[in-house]
Amino acid sequence: MRVSSIYVDGYRRLTSQKINFEDGTTILAGANNSGKTSLIDLLRVVLGGDGNLRAEDLSASARFDWLMSLVDAAIEGEDCFRALLEDENVFEKVPSVVVRIEVGYDPDTDDIRQFADYLMDLDSEKSSFYFEFRFSSKRDGMIAAFSGLYSDIRKAVDDCNWRSANDAEPGSSVFLVLQAKVDAALVNCSKPEVFFSDESYSNVLPMSTDKSFKRLFNFRAVKASRALDDTSDDKSGELNQRLIAVAKEDKNWEGVISKLPSRVVEAIHDLDIRKLTTDETLRSLNTVIESISSTNGAKQNDLFLDFHVTEDHAVQMIARAMQTRYLGAGVPLSEASQGLGYSNLIFLHLEAESFIRSAAQEENRYLVNLVVLEEPESHMHPQMQSAFIKHLLSRVNEIGCLQAAVTTHSSEIVRLSGIEQLRVLKSEEAGCRIVDLRKFHTEEIADKPAETQRLFSFLYAINFSDLLFADRVIMYEGDTERMYFQALIKAHEELAGLRAQYISYIHVGGAYAHIYKPLVVDTLRLKTVIITDLDYEKESNLSSFEKLKPLLSTNATLNEFFQDGKKNSPPSVADLSSAISADTGVALVPDTELAAVAFQMQPEGYARTLEEAILATLLDAPVWTSLTKKKWKTFRNESGLKFSIPREPESPTITQIVASTSNQKTDFMYSLILNSNLVEAVPPYILSALRWLDS
């Protein structure tokens, strides 16, 4: 039995989002505040029965819109307000939470005895159960709850002279008070319910209690805020507790622990502890009690001590007496002697192992066993993250009777996970969007030729993990270019906004940028700029733009995006020039506003490389401009740039200077970055690209 998918609507920032789960381990990756914790909190309530939903768990935008509807109705009068509440379609506006869970099973191997009562679809080709959890209001309770708020809302309308809900000022004290009252009414008139259903969720039947639903799941969630401490006064003994939890899942535990209470009592008797406590402590006390009782004629019995030791007492005694120690340099060290990362690794291993043993227990074999680990990378350096996730993936696959879900913002964990396992949580203006990379892999990669698949695998292996947490993407051709862009963003005043963004840099060479578009732009919807070179056919007599215009592009990326559709041929330099926007200085990739391409043109002297563009910008001349060797030496001394001057010809062009410096590109770039001319030397196409990315 396994969770196939979970659909969530109306919970915090999760609106109409579906998560497909793997049979083994599913990795839920996302940046901070992308919705990972929200999802786990919801699962704790729905599957784990941990707590109840609150007003804050309902969609903030839905709560705001509902209040606006109430205010607009109240402005029209009490009859209109009442009509809103009694409208048969009103529940489309009232905030609620809906969670749909599909539980799949293997008809040949799975025992469905616990689920059999909830089988709605008798189609032999289908092998799933469907459940729906709702947190919503009922008509009578909703009308009663909100009818009582009319006078409060109307008073606010009159006091503030609102003529429509748009006049209300969100964040004002009046508005906040109304929102709090509406939220309280929402929670008071809403209740959780669970149904079992058919595949379409059009035919639903209530389950007897929500507990009946939760009994179908063996669920555990391990929080990111784990109680670990590496200070010297650490007394928490968290590892002790986890060690005992793992041991309790062992089949021999009950047999051993059941013997301990009687053994403890025997030890107490053997050591004459009862005699000592009775003789020394209670003798005088009983004398006092006897004296008091004689004064009021009441007979009091003597006190005596007995010992009652249960299994719970025994476990508590073991936990308090046991110490987790490390052996270092031949001497025992305390639990607090190790760093948080090491303790966290052990803690998570014990949590996972405890759950694995629990899933193997007879009573849980017929349930859905799901463990969720929140941000296991906390306190761990990359090597530890790698060791843990490899072990977890291997262990879950080995056991086979449970599922695991891991939330993370670790590039290392993403890198070690298969693309099919990844679900990416993206924080967007409309809320949280979940990207299923198994679906992407199936649709974009799986049916491609073997050679293309190998190319995808290689490209994504080296660049992929960083993308999932990025705000913006820069695709570039060479390593020296990345050095330049990073230094420029750090130094240029106009690019301060980019310094607050997480930028993923992807080395795509000159021919592979378009391969990333389906993932980066179409699927992840990341704003992306591709900074590439104006590669064109070589022309020995090139000396003007007129001669350059008809030459065809040899840049695979530009050819892919701006191909001449009529001629079915690469675009000419003139075609590419016309694709550049006069407003932004970049060329938008067709059919999207999220991707743009920047390349050299007239302001950069029609350069073919970044180095040519920098020299052309500094000299304010096209790349076919020639200078005498003397002038080149003078320019080199004055600019501080490191470049070679060829022996021939006597008056080299910019293109020839760069060609002779081809083996010194890194030295050239360092000399530029460390020079005060950095900002002044920015080729316009580079600055336009970064400005557009920041917009």
XYZ file of C-alpha atoms in Angstrom:
695
model
C 0.000 0.000 0.000
C 1.392 3.413 -0.915
C 0.409 7.023 -1.361
C 0.198 7.610 -5.114
C -0.705 11.287 -4.988
C -1.952 14.060 -2.733
C -3.966 17.001 -4.051
C -4.234 20.142 -1.909
C -6.496 23.139 -2.373
C -7.022 26.093 -0.049
C -4.287 25.351 2.488
C -2.070 28.376 3.097
C -0.396 29.103 -0.267
C -1.201 25.707 -1.783
C -3.999 26.137 -4.316
C -5.042 23.284 -6.623
C -1.642 21.583 -6.379
C -0.996 17.865 -6.804
C 2.040 15.911 -5.637
C 2.763 12.516 -7.142
C 4.731 10.279 -4.788
C 7.345 7.707 -5.712
C 7.081 4.126 -4.507
C 10.349 4.655 -2.610
C 11.678 8.111 -1.752
C 10.283 11.412 -3.004
C 12.446 14.533 -2.731
C 10.541 17.794 -2.176
C 13.016 20.538 -3.030
C 12.475 24.261 -2.686
C 13.938 27.473 -1.399
C 12.985 28.931 1.974
C 9.334 29.970 2.237
C 8.367 27.905 -0.799
C 5.798 25.779 1.056
C 7.745 22.721 2.232
C 6.933 23.188 5.916
C 3.293 24.001 5.097
C 2.944 20.679 3.330
C 4.401 18.749 6.251
C 2.185 20.594 8.741
C -0.850 19.620 6.673
C 0.187 15.964 6.538
C 0.647 15.962 10.306
C -2.982 16.978 10.717
C -4.554 14.891 7.948
C -2.523 11.672 8.174
C -1.064 11.896 11.651
C -4.001 13.331 13.572
C -1.695 15.902 15.140
C -3.700 18.997 16.096
C -6.389 20.893 14.209
C -6.494 23.407 11.394
C -6.570 27.098 12.334
C -7.672 30.244 10.546
C -4.044 30.877 9.560
C -4.066 27.553 7.697
C -6.763 28.751 5.315
C -5.663 30.571 2.182
C -4.824 34.189 3.051
C -6.121 35.447 -0.283
C -9.365 33.466 0.136
C -9.862 34.906 3.643
C -9.266 38.420 2.338
C -11.659 37.958 -0.599
C -14.329 36.551 1.716
C -14.074 39.556 4.008
C -14.321 41.879 0.992
C -17.484 40.063 -0.114
C -19.009 40.507 3.351
C -18.101 44.199 3.410
C -19.588 44.830 -0.042
C -22.784 43.028 0.977
C -23.004 44.939 4.267
C -22.671 48.260 2.403
C -25.773 47.305 0.386
C -27.731 46.570 3.578
C -28.809 43.747 5.833
C -31.073 42.105 3.247
C -28.209 41.924 0.756
C -25.911 40.607 3.482
C -28.404 37.888 4.339
C -28.906 37.048 0.667
C -25.152 36.529 0.262
C -25.082 34.035 3.136
C -28.107 32.151 1.813
C -26.960 32.048 -1.814
C -26.652 28.419 -2.928
C -23.285 29.210 -4.538
C -21.850 31.011 -1.524
C -19.557 28.105 -0.603
C -17.477 28.848 -3.688
C -16.404 32.001 -1.815
C -16.117 30.665 1.747
C -12.515 29.587 2.507
C -12.035 25.861 2.981
C -9.363 23.180 2.687
C -9.662 20.115 0.472
C -7.109 17.300 0.451
C -7.501 14.332 -1.891
C -5.373 11.254 -1.347
C -4.978 8.380 -3.756
C -3.669 5.164 -2.208
C -2.400 2.645 -4.722
C -1.852 -1.062 -4.256
C -0.528 -4.064 -6.146
C -3.430 -6.500 -6.681
C -1.004 -9.424 -6.868
C 0.983 -8.814 -3.694
C -0.776 -6.353 -1.368
C -3.215 -7.401 1.348
C -6.019 -4.798 1.333
C -7.943 -6.080 4.345
C -7.738 -2.717 6.154
C -8.919 -0.824 3.058
C -11.480 -3.223 1.630
C -14.478 -1.364 3.078
C -13.497 1.751 1.130
C -13.293 0.231 -2.328
C -15.603 2.340 -4.475
C -14.551 1.337 -7.997
C -14.850 -2.337 -8.904
C -13.010 -1.998 -12.230
C -10.451 -4.821 -12.228
C -7.983 -2.684 -14.154
C -7.864 -0.048 -11.420
C -5.961 -0.535 -8.200
C -6.440 2.545 -6.033
C -8.467 3.833 -3.130
C -9.533 7.470 -3.034
C -10.084 9.607 0.052
C -11.061 13.225 0.527
C -10.390 15.304 3.638
C -12.381 18.517 3.968
C -12.193 21.352 6.437
C -15.240 23.413 5.530
C -18.295 25.124 6.943
C -21.856 23.819 6.930
C -24.761 25.979 5.773
C -26.653 26.408 9.041
C -23.524 27.004 11.087
C -22.108 29.392 8.517
C -25.287 31.494 8.323
C -25.514 31.676 12.100
C -21.834 32.533 12.549
C -21.704 35.336 9.989
C -25.174 36.775 10.548
C -23.948 37.812 13.965
C -21.115 39.806 12.383
C -23.353 42.086 10.325
C -23.569 44.798 12.971
C -19.768 44.815 13.464
C -19.102 45.073 9.746
C -21.793 47.700 9.237
C -20.397 49.806 12.095
C -16.936 49.723 10.494
C -18.449 50.711 7.137
C -20.298 53.676 8.665
C -17.429 54.812 10.902
C -14.909 54.712 8.053
C -17.334 55.905 5.377
C -16.565 52.990 3.071
C -18.527 53.140 -0.175
C -17.129 49.844 -1.404
C -14.812 47.176 -0.079
C -12.005 48.766 -2.103
C -12.090 51.725 0.305
C -11.043 49.452 3.176
C -7.383 49.786 4.058
C -5.746 46.375 4.640
C -3.487 46.548 7.669
C -5.465 49.294 9.410
C -6.674 48.585 12.939
C -10.336 48.527 11.851
C -9.579 46.109 9.034
C -7.483 43.821 11.240
C -10.200 43.637 13.887
C -12.788 42.676 11.264
C -10.466 40.077 9.749
C -9.874 38.514 13.166
C -13.640 38.264 13.794
C -14.307 36.771 10.371
C -11.433 34.280 10.849
C -12.801 33.215 14.220
C -16.255 32.717 12.730
C -14.762 30.651 9.897
C -13.034 28.262 12.272
C -16.037 28.002 14.574
C -18.398 26.983 11.776
C -15.948 24.659 10.004
C -15.166 21.074 10.874
C -12.974 18.309 9.458
C -14.614 15.441 7.568
C -13.238 12.464 5.669
C -14.871 10.642 2.763
C -13.987 7.732 0.544
C -14.669 8.178 -3.103
C -14.437 7.063 -6.688
C -11.616 8.156 -8.972
C -13.387 11.343 -10.080
C -14.321 12.374 -6.519
C -17.863 12.926 -7.782
C -19.340 10.117 -5.698
C -18.288 10.388 -2.053
C -19.390 8.611 1.102
C -18.535 9.710 4.654
C -16.292 7.585 6.802
C -17.559 6.845 10.285
C -14.902 9.030 11.964
C -11.732 10.782 10.923
C -9.941 8.333 13.226
C -11.022 5.506 10.934
C -9.107 7.234 8.153
C -5.998 7.918 10.230
C -5.855 4.270 11.297
C -5.060 3.415 7.685
C -1.713 5.198 7.923
C 1.444 4.641 9.873
C 2.782 8.182 9.526
C 5.708 9.983 11.119
C 7.166 13.437 10.460
C 10.579 14.503 11.745
C 10.771 18.271 12.197
C 13.629 20.456 11.055
C 13.824 22.059 14.524
C 15.290 19.000 16.198
C 16.152 19.083 19.885
C 19.921 18.803 19.536
C 22.581 20.760 21.341
C 26.361 20.752 21.177
C 26.963 22.902 24.259
C 28.776 21.478 27.238
C 25.682 21.726 29.444
C 23.623 19.516 27.130
C 21.314 17.452 29.317
C 18.673 16.623 26.740
C 19.842 13.084 26.018
C 17.901 13.114 22.757
C 19.991 10.329 21.309
C 19.184 8.162 24.336
C 15.480 8.576 23.629
C 15.914 7.723 19.954
C 18.031 4.660 20.752
C 15.294 3.363 23.025
C 12.656 4.096 20.359
C 14.590 1.954 17.894
C 15.085 -0.815 20.446
C 11.357 -0.879 21.288
C 10.598 -1.884 17.687
C 12.712 -5.027 18.094
C 10.665 -8.214 18.412
C 12.644 -9.224 21.534
C 12.025 -5.936 23.363
C 8.791 -6.909 25.135
C 10.179 -10.207 26.284
C 13.225 -8.568 27.837
C 11.585 -5.476 29.324
C 8.722 -7.471 30.861
C 11.240 -9.194 33.142
C 12.805 -5.978 34.376
C 10.142 -4.810 36.919
C 10.269 -8.059 38.897
C 14.068 -8.033 38.809
C 14.104 -4.466 40.167
C 11.715 -5.390 42.986
C 13.862 -8.421 43.820
C 16.922 -6.184 43.996
C 15.102 -3.797 46.333
C 14.219 -6.659 48.643
C 17.705 -8.161 48.506
C 19.267 -4.854 49.494
C 16.884 -4.383 52.489
C 15.823 -0.995 51.117
C 12.293 -1.438 52.529
C 13.636 -2.227 56.017
C 15.941 0.793 56.005
C 13.272 3.212 54.846
C 10.705 1.823 57.271
C 12.979 1.743 60.308
C 14.663 5.085 59.785
C 11.925 7.165 58.164
C 8.469 5.939 59.122
C 8.959 4.854 62.733
C 8.827 8.364 64.183
C 6.117 9.422 61.728
C 3.811 6.581 62.801
C 4.363 7.515 66.449
C 3.178 11.055 65.735
C 0.153 9.791 63.800
C -0.787 7.499 66.719
C -0.592 10.370 69.190
C -2.785 12.581 67.028
C -5.386 9.874 66.454
C -5.753 9.249 70.194
C -6.872 12.842 70.719
C -9.886 12.598 68.443
C -10.839 8.998 69.019
C -10.099 7.997 65.465
C -7.969 4.989 64.770
C -5.259 5.539 62.118
C -3.421 2.675 60.497
C 0.355 2.667 60.395
C 2.059 3.754 57.187
C 4.239 1.271 55.376
C 6.185 1.307 52.104
C 5.634 -0.982 49.159
C 7.271 -0.986 45.717
C 5.305 -1.174 42.463
C 7.477 -1.113 39.355
C 5.786 -1.104 35.924
C 7.320 -1.486 32.486
C 6.963 2.285 31.995
C 8.970 2.843 35.156
C 11.593 0.464 33.840
C 11.875 2.295 30.501
C 12.166 5.650 32.300
C 14.887 4.229 34.511
C 16.809 2.942 31.470
C 16.504 6.277 29.672
C 17.761 8.227 32.699
C 20.579 5.851 33.459
C 21.783 5.335 29.897
C 24.331 7.721 28.413
C 25.301 8.010 24.781
C 29.093 8.205 24.746
C 31.809 8.443 22.112
C 35.238 6.896 22.367
C 37.936 9.424 21.537
C 41.673 8.984 22.090
C 40.891 5.967 24.237
C 38.615 7.809 26.702
C 34.801 8.128 26.782
C 33.372 11.469 25.642
C 29.888 12.807 26.321
C 27.103 13.208 23.774
C 27.751 16.975 23.732
C 31.376 16.443 22.730
C 30.355 15.906 19.107
C 29.248 18.651 16.759
C 25.630 19.245 15.802
C 26.179 17.765 12.364
C 27.359 14.440 13.744
C 24.567 14.302 16.304
C 22.015 15.229 13.648
C 23.225 12.444 11.375
C 22.856 9.887 14.163
C 19.478 11.286 15.229
C 18.061 11.065 11.709
C 19.431 7.592 11.191
C 17.768 6.434 14.407
C 14.467 8.096 13.445
C 14.516 6.429 10.046
C 15.565 3.060 11.455
C 12.888 3.229 14.142
C 10.232 3.858 11.507
C 11.585 1.125 9.244
C 11.271 -1.375 12.075
C 7.805 -0.063 12.854
C 6.727 -0.533 9.230
C 7.880 -4.145 9.375
C 5.664 -4.933 12.362
C 2.751 -7.254 11.605
C 0.084 -4.688 12.546
C 1.535 -2.125 10.131
C 2.083 -4.345 7.110
C -1.448 -3.683 5.877
C -1.200 0.101 6.263
C 0.383 2.909 4.303
C 3.783 3.493 5.919
C 5.047 7.011 5.226
C 7.873 8.878 6.952
C 8.670 12.530 6.181
C 12.056 14.034 7.033
C 12.188 17.832 7.046
C 15.474 19.368 5.895
C 17.864 16.595 6.975
C 20.778 18.786 5.854
C 20.462 20.958 8.977
C 23.867 21.214 10.709
C 25.497 18.880 8.142
C 28.306 19.670 5.732
C 27.945 18.313 2.146
C 29.783 15.046 2.761
C 27.482 14.200 5.667
C 24.424 15.127 3.598
C 25.684 12.830 0.873
C 26.270 9.948 3.273
C 22.839 10.279 4.854
C 20.766 10.573 1.673
C 22.617 7.687 0.006
C 21.932 5.500 3.034
C 18.276 6.523 3.206
C 17.624 5.927 -0.502
C 19.317 2.546 -0.305
C 17.514 1.521 2.887
C 14.051 2.483 1.650
C 14.587 0.602 -1.617
C 15.903 -2.399 0.303
C 12.930 -2.618 2.691
C 10.211 -1.956 0.115
C 7.262 -1.783 2.534
C 7.383 1.946 3.194
C 7.683 5.317 1.522
C 9.834 8.279 2.493
C 9.538 11.947 1.614
C 12.402 14.370 2.186
C 12.062 18.152 2.082
C 15.277 19.986 1.320
C 16.981 23.120 0.095
C 20.307 21.325 -0.250
C 21.966 21.226 -3.665
C 23.918 18.171 -2.516
C 20.787 16.148 -1.758
C 19.223 17.218 -5.059
C 22.390 16.262 -6.934
C 22.342 12.738 -5.499
C 18.650 12.210 -6.257
C 17.285 10.969 -9.544
C 15.404 13.561 -11.560
C 12.349 11.272 -11.461
C 12.274 11.540 -7.664
C 12.216 15.321 -7.554
C 9.234 17.570 -6.926
C 10.102 21.254 -6.852
C 8.111 23.741 -4.771
C 8.200 27.166 -6.385
C 7.073 30.291 -4.550
C 5.237 32.513 -7.004
C 2.887 35.483 -6.759
C -0.171 33.253 -7.034
C 1.100 30.957 -4.276
C 3.086 27.742 -4.207
C 3.433 25.780 -7.455
C 4.643 22.180 -7.484
C 6.738 21.043 -10.431
C 6.818 17.295 -11.088
C 10.177 16.488 -12.634
C 9.232 12.873 -13.291
C 6.534 14.242 -15.579
C 9.079 16.559 -17.193
C 11.509 13.682 -17.661
C 8.818 11.494 -19.230
C 7.589 14.173 -21.624
C 10.891 15.809 -22.583
C 13.638 13.201 -22.213
C 12.462 9.599 -21.972
C 11.421 9.239 -25.607
C 14.509 10.934 -27.060
C 17.271 8.944 -28.813
C 19.897 7.368 -26.552
C 22.553 9.885 -27.568
C 20.270 12.809 -26.719
C 19.384 11.229 -23.385
C 23.071 10.916 -22.513
C 23.545 14.571 -23.377
C 20.630 15.557 -21.141
C 21.947 13.409 -18.315
C 25.389 14.972 -18.556
C 24.168 18.565 -18.773
C 21.727 18.201 -15.904
C 24.253 16.371 -13.736
C 26.641 19.335 -13.809
C 24.190 22.243 -13.742
C 20.893 20.917 -12.480
C 20.867 21.051 -8.681
C 21.553 24.782 -8.439
C 18.630 25.618 -10.711
C 15.946 24.371 -8.364
C 16.626 27.087 -5.797
C 17.394 29.959 -8.176
C 15.570 33.278 -8.559
C 17.289 34.171 -11.831
C 19.454 32.332 -14.356
C 22.416 33.496 -16.414
C 23.580 31.191 -19.197
C 27.054 31.889 -20.474
C 29.659 30.438 -22.835
C 33.026 30.496 -21.035
C 34.388 30.426 -17.490
C 36.044 33.828 -17.816
C 32.630 35.292 -18.601
C 31.202 34.048 -15.323
C 34.063 35.723 -13.445
C 33.263 38.957 -15.212
C 29.493 38.835 -14.593
C 29.906 38.095 -10.889
C 32.411 40.912 -10.431
C 30.212 43.288 -12.407
C 27.084 42.529 -10.375
C 29.057 43.092 -7.191
C 30.506 46.429 -8.327
C 27.919 48.134 -10.548
C 25.455 50.461 -8.811
C 22.647 49.774 -11.274
C 22.721 46.050 -10.526
C 22.124 46.221 -6.766
C 18.816 44.367 -7.196
C 20.593 41.312 -8.572
C 22.790 41.154 -5.503
C 19.664 40.307 -3.493
C 18.717 37.470 -5.877
C 19.985 33.906 -5.928
C 21.463 33.609 -9.413
C 22.219 30.263 -10.993
C 25.058 30.414 -13.516
C 24.906 27.754 -16.217
C 27.853 27.082 -18.489
C 26.231 26.170 -21.804
C 29.013 26.771 -24.321
C 27.929 28.209 -27.628
C 25.630 25.436 -28.779
C 23.521 24.107 -25.898
C 21.570 26.953 -24.297
C 18.380 26.053 -26.161
C 18.484 22.530 -24.667
C 17.800 24.004 -21.230
C 14.768 26.038 -22.262
C 12.150 23.276 -21.689
C 13.322 22.837 -18.094
C 14.516 26.275 -17.027
C 12.029 28.523 -18.799
C 8.981 26.415 -19.696
C 8.855 24.175 -16.607
C 10.579 26.020 -13.751
C 9.546 29.428 -15.177
C 12.786 31.103 -14.205
C 13.645 34.465 -15.696
C 16.687 33.680 -17.801
C 19.154 35.649 -19.873
C 21.437 33.908 -22.331
C 24.622 35.880 -22.962
C 26.224 34.533 -26.096
C 28.482 35.630 -28.956
C 27.601 36.965 -32.370
C 29.229 34.133 -34.274
C 29.005 34.551 -38.019
C 30.619 33.274 -41.194
C 34.225 34.328 -41.581
C 34.902 37.051 -44.118
C 38.526 37.992 -44.779
C 37.716 41.419 -46.192
C 35.229 42.396 -43.495
C 35.481 46.134 -43.014
C 31.945 47.503 -42.602
C 28.484 46.633 -41.359
C 27.214 46.538 -44.939
C 29.536 43.628 -45.645
C 28.566 42.029 -42.310
C 24.753 42.257 -42.699
C 24.220 39.345 -45.131
C 26.521 36.938 -43.291
C 24.705 34.020 -41.606
C 24.913 33.166 -37.925
C 26.953 30.122 -36.908
C 25.767 30.272 -33.282
C 23.564 27.218 -32.586
C 21.589 28.997 -29.874
C 20.796 32.026 -32.033
C 19.963 29.745 -34.942
C 17.553 27.716 -32.816
C 15.668 30.731 -31.489
C 15.780 33.096 -34.486
C 15.843 30.820 -37.516
C 14.606 32.371 -40.738
C 11.286 30.544 -41.067
C 10.711 31.499 -44.682
C 14.067 30.286 -45.925
C 14.428 27.585 -43.252
C 17.982 28.774 -42.746
C 20.071 30.455 -40.018
C 19.346 34.140 -39.450
C 21.600 36.755 -40.950
C 23.401 39.372 -38.892
C 20.844 41.875 -40.145
C 17.992 39.603 -38.941
C 19.568 39.324 -35.506
C 20.088 43.066 -35.327
C 16.392 43.656 -35.950
C 15.439 41.169 -33.194
C 17.019 43.344 -30.495
C 14.562 45.590 -28.671
C 15.449 49.269 -28.751
C 14.004 49.611 -25.232
C 15.820 46.762 -23.465
C 18.826 46.049 -25.673
C 18.075 42.305 -25.623
C 16.177 39.958 -27.936
C 13.276 38.107 -26.346
C 13.143 34.393 -27.066
C 10.048 33.755 -29.219
C 6.879 32.624 -27.404
C 8.033 33.624 -23.927
C 8.683 36.743 -21.888
C 10.829 34.883 -19.367
C 13.895 34.386 -21.569
C 16.058 36.797 -23.531
C 19.274 36.577 -25.508
C 22.017 39.204 -25.477
C 24.796 39.331 -28.045
C 27.158 41.858 -29.586
C 26.066 44.381 -32.208
C 27.028 47.909 -33.289
C 27.678 49.328 -29.759
C 30.228 46.539 -29.202
C 31.840 46.983 -32.628
C 30.245 43.763 -33.981
C 32.543 41.689 -31.800
C 32.517 37.890 -31.893
C 33.742 37.327 -28.317
C 33.498 39.020 -24.921
C 37.179 39.981 -25.079
C 36.688 41.624 -28.475
C 33.635 43.443 -27.132
C 35.577 44.817 -24.145
C 38.400 46.134 -26.323
C 35.945 47.545 -28.881
C 34.037 49.294 -26.081
C 37.181 50.807 -24.575
C 38.425 51.937 -27.984
C 34.943 52.880 -29.227
C 35.670 51.184 -32.544
C 34.548 48.120 -34.561
C 36.578 44.941 -34.348
C 38.098 45.377 -37.785
C 39.796 48.569 -36.572
C 43.599 48.279 -36.759
C 46.246 50.075 -34.697
C 50.000 50.116 -34.979
C 51.931 47.942 -32.570
C 53.187 51.098 -30.861
C 49.641 52.282 -30.213
C 48.650 48.832 -28.963
C 51.589 48.862 -26.516
C 50.648 52.335 -25.309
C 47.022 51.238 -24.831
C 48.140 48.112 -22.956
C 50.299 50.135 -20.562
C 47.648 52.760 -19.928
C 44.735 50.313 -19.492
C 46.647 47.729 -17.434
C 45.046 44.931 -19.473
C 47.070 41.817 -20.227
C 46.973 40.797 -23.865
C 49.395 39.687 -26.567
C 50.385 41.655 -29.646
C 51.120 39.405 -32.639
C 54.273 39.786 -34.686
C 52.261 40.075 -37.867
C 50.710 42.178 -39.259
C 52.302 45.497 -38.450
C 48.922 47.042 -37.552
C 46.772 44.306 -35.953
C 42.999 44.600 -35.666
C 41.049 44.047 -32.434
C 40.110 40.607 -33.729
C 43.769 39.724 -34.306
C 44.790 40.969 -30.855
C 42.173 38.744 -29.202
C 43.170 35.767 -31.363
C 46.780 36.097 -30.233
C 45.556 36.249 -26.602
C 43.395 33.115 -26.862
C 45.613 31.193 -24.417
C 45.627 34.056 -21.917
C 41.901 34.717 -21.526
C 42.002 34.175 -17.769
C 44.901 36.603 -17.347
C 43.060 39.126 -19.508
C 39.908 38.829 -17.390
C 41.756 39.067 -14.067
C 43.548 42.190 -15.271
C 40.158 43.689 -16.125
C 38.418 42.705 -12.891
C 41.283 44.022 -10.731
C 41.395 47.264 -12.698
C 39.459 50.410 -11.874
C 38.195 50.401 -15.464
C 35.880 47.479 -14.718
C 32.660 49.504 -14.666
C 33.706 51.786 -17.524
C 34.602 48.799 -19.714
C 31.180 47.152 -19.652
C 30.040 46.275 -23.169
C 26.477 47.602 -23.608
C 25.016 44.172 -24.461
C 26.231 42.804 -21.104
C 24.793 45.697 -19.131
C 21.506 45.477 -21.062
C 21.277 41.750 -20.297
C 21.803 42.225 -16.571
C 19.426 45.198 -16.401
C 16.724 43.141 -18.113
C 17.329 40.263 -15.718
C 16.940 42.657 -12.792
C 13.732 44.197 -14.131
